[in-house]
mmCIF file of C-alpha atoms in Angstrom:
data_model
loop_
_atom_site.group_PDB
_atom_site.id
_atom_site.type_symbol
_atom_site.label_atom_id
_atom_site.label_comp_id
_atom_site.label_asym_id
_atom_site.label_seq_id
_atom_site.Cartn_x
_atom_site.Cartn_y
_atom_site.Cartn_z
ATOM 1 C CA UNK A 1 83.619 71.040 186.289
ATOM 2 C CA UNK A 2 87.313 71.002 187.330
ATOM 3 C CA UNK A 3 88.148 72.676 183.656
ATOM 4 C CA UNK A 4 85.536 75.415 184.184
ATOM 5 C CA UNK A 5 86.921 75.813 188.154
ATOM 6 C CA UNK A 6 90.376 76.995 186.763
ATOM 7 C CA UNK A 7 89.529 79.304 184.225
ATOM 8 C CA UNK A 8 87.047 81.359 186.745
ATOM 9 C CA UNK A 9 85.596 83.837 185.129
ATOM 10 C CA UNK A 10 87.248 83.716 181.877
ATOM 11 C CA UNK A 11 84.727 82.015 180.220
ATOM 12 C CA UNK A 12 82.742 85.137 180.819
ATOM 13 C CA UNK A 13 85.467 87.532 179.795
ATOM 14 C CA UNK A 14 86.052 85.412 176.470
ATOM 15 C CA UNK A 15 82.075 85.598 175.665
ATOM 16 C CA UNK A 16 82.385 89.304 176.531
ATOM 17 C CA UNK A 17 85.207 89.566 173.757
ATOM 18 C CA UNK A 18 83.509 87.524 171.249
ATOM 19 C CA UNK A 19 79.951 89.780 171.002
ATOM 20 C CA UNK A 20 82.092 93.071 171.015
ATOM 21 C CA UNK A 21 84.036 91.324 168.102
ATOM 22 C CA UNK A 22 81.016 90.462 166.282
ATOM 23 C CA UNK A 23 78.885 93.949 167.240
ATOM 24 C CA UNK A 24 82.093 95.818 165.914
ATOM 25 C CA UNK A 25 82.310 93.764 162.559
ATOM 26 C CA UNK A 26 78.723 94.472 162.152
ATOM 27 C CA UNK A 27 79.102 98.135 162.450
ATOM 28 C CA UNK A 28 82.132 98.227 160.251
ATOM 29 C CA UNK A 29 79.992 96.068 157.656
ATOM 30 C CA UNK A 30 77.066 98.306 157.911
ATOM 31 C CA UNK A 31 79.047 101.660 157.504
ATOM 32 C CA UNK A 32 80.962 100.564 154.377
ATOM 33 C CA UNK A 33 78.233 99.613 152.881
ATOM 34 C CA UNK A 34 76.299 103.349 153.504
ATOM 35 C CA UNK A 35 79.814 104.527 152.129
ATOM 36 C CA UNK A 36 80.378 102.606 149.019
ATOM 37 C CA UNK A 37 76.697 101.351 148.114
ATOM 38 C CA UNK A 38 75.713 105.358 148.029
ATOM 39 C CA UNK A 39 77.730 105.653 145.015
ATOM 40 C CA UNK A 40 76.442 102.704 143.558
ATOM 41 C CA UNK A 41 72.420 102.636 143.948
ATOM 42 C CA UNK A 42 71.704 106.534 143.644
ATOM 43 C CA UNK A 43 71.272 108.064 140.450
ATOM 44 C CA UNK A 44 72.674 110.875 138.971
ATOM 45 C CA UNK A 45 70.069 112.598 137.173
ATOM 46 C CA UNK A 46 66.546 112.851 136.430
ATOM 47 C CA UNK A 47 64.539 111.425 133.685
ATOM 48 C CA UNK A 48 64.610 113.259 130.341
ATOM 49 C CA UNK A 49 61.588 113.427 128.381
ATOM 50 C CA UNK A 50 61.506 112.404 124.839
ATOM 51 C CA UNK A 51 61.281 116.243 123.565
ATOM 52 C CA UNK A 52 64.380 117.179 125.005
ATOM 53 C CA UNK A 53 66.340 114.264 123.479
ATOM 54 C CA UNK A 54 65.092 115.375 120.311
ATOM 55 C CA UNK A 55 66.088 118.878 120.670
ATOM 56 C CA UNK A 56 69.775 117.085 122.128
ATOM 57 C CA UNK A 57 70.525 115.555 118.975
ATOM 58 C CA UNK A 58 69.398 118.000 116.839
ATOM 59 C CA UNK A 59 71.729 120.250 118.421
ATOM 60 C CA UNK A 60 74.528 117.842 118.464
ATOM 61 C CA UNK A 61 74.010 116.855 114.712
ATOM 62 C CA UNK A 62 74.019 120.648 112.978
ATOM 63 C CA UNK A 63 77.743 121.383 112.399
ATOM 64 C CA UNK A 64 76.553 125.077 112.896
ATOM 65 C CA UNK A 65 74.935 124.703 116.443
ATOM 66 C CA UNK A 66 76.547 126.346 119.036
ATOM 67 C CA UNK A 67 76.502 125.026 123.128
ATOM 68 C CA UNK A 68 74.385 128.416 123.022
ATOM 69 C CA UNK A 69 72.192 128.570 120.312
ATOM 70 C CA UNK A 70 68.525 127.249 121.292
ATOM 71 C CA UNK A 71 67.330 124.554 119.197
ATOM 72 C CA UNK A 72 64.475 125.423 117.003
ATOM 73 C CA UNK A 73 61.316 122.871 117.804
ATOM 74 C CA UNK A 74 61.014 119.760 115.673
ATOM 75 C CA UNK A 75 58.111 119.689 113.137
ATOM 76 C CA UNK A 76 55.350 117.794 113.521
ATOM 77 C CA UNK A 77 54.945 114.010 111.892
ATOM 78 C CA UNK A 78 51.897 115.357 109.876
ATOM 79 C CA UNK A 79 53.836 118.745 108.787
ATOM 80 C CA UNK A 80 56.596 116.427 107.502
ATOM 81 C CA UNK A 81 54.368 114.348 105.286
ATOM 82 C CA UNK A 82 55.763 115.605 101.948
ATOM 83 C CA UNK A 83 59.140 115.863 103.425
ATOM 84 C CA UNK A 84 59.402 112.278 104.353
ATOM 85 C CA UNK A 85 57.562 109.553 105.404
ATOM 86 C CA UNK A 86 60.130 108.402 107.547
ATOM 87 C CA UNK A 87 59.429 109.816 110.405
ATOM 88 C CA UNK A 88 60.047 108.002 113.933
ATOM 89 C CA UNK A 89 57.209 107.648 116.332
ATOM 90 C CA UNK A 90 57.282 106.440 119.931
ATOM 91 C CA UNK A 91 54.243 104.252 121.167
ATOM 92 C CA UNK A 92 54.096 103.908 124.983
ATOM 93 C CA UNK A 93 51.723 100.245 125.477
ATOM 94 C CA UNK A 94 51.961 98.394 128.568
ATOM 95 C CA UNK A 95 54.660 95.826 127.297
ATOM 96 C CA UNK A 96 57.051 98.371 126.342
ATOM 97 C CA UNK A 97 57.741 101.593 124.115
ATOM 98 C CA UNK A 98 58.124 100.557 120.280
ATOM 99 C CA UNK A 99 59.294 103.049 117.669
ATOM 100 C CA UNK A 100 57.851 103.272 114.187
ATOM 101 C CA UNK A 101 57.515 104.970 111.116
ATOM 102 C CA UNK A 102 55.795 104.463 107.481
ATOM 103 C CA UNK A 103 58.854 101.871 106.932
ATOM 104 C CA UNK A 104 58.499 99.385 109.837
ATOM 105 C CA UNK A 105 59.090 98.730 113.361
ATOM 106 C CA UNK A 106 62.443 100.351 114.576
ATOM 107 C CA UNK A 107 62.634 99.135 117.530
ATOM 108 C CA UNK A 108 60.901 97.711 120.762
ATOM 109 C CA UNK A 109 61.621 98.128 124.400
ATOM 110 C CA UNK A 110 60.300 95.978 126.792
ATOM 111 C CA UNK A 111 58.396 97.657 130.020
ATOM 112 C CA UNK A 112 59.572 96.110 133.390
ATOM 113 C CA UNK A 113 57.845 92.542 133.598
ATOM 114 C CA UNK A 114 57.753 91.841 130.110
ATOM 115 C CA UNK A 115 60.311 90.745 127.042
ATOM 116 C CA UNK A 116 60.299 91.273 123.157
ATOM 117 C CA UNK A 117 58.963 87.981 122.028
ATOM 118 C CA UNK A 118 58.522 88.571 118.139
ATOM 119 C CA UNK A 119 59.254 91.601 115.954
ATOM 120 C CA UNK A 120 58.982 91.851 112.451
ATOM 121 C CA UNK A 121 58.485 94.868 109.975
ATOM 122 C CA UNK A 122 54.971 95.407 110.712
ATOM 123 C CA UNK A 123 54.252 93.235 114.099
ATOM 124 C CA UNK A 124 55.430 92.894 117.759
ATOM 125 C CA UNK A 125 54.629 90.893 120.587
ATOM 126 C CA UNK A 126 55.530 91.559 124.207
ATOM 127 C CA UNK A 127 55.340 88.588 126.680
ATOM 128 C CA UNK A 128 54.735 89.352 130.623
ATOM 129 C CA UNK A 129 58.203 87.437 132.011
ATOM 130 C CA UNK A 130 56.127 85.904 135.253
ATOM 131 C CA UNK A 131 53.450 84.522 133.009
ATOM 132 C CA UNK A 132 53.854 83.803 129.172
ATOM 133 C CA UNK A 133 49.930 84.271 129.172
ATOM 134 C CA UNK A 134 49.986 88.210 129.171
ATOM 135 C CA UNK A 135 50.419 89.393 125.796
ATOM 136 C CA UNK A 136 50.990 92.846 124.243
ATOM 137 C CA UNK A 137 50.092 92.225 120.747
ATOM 138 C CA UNK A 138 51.062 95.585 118.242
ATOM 139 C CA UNK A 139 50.264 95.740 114.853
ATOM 140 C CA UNK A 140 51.536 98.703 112.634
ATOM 141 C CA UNK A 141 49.711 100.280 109.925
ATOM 142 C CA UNK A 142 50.301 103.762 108.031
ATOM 143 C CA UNK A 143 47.746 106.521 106.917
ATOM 144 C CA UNK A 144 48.653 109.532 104.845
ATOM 145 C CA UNK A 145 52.308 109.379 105.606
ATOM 146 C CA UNK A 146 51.801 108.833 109.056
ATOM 147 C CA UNK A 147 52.337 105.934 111.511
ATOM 148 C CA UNK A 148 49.765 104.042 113.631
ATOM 149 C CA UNK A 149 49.847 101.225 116.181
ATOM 150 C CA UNK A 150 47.281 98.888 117.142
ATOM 151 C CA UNK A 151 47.372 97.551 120.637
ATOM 152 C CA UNK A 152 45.940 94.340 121.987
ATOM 153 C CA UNK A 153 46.069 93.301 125.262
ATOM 154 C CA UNK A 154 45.794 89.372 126.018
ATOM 155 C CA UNK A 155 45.887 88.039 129.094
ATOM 156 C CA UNK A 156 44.634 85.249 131.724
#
């Protein structure tokens, strides 16, 4: 009691000091964060769709193209058939986005929630990353130069 006597109201005054202190570091922590996490979490363009990166890099791949010149629209898979089987397809499942041709699998791309699990030349599995039971089985096949994709589903 005696301690508390002879300080008077400093006690008060100190407790004063410390909840400005900790209100102002607050503020301070919450405006830096608007400052520098803007930069970091907001993106910078939109989504491109899949026709305009083709017409990208068939512009930047002719030595002749100009920033200018309009790219001319990519054939269809089925008007390249005598050209070349090769052609690159994108399937969109629920697991992910694979690309295939005639030759194989190219490549697969997980969806958000799932992982590439298996891949060979002519099958792919996707595997839901909460639950190993949810399955995106693919299966590739090719008909008159032209890729297809089976899809299964398995789940719980």
């Amino acid at each position: 009691m005696r301690l508390l006597d002879r300080l008077g109201h400093r006690p008060g005054v100190i407790v004063t000091g410390w909840i400005l202190a900790a209100v102002l570091a607050v503020l301070v922590g919450v405006v830096g964060i608007g400052i520098v996490g803007a930069g970091l979490t907001s993106r910078q363009g939109t989504p491109i769709s899949e026709e305009d990166v083709r017409r990208a890099l068939e512009t930047s791949d002719s030595p002749s193209a100009s920033p200018s010149a309009s790219p001319s629209p990519s054939p269809s898979p089925s008007a390249q058939i005598g050209e070349s089987p090769q052609t690159v397809q994108s399937f969109v499942t629920d697991g992910g986005t694979v690309l295939a041709s005639c030759a194989g699998i190219e490549s697969m791309s997980p969806a958000q929630g799932y992982s590439v699990h298996e891949q060979s030349a002519r099958e792919g599995e996707f595997r839901g990353t909460r639950d190993n039971h949810d399955r995106v089985k693919v299966e590739l096949s090719c008909s008159g130069g032209v890729a297809h994709l089976r899809v299964r589903a398995e789940g719980d």
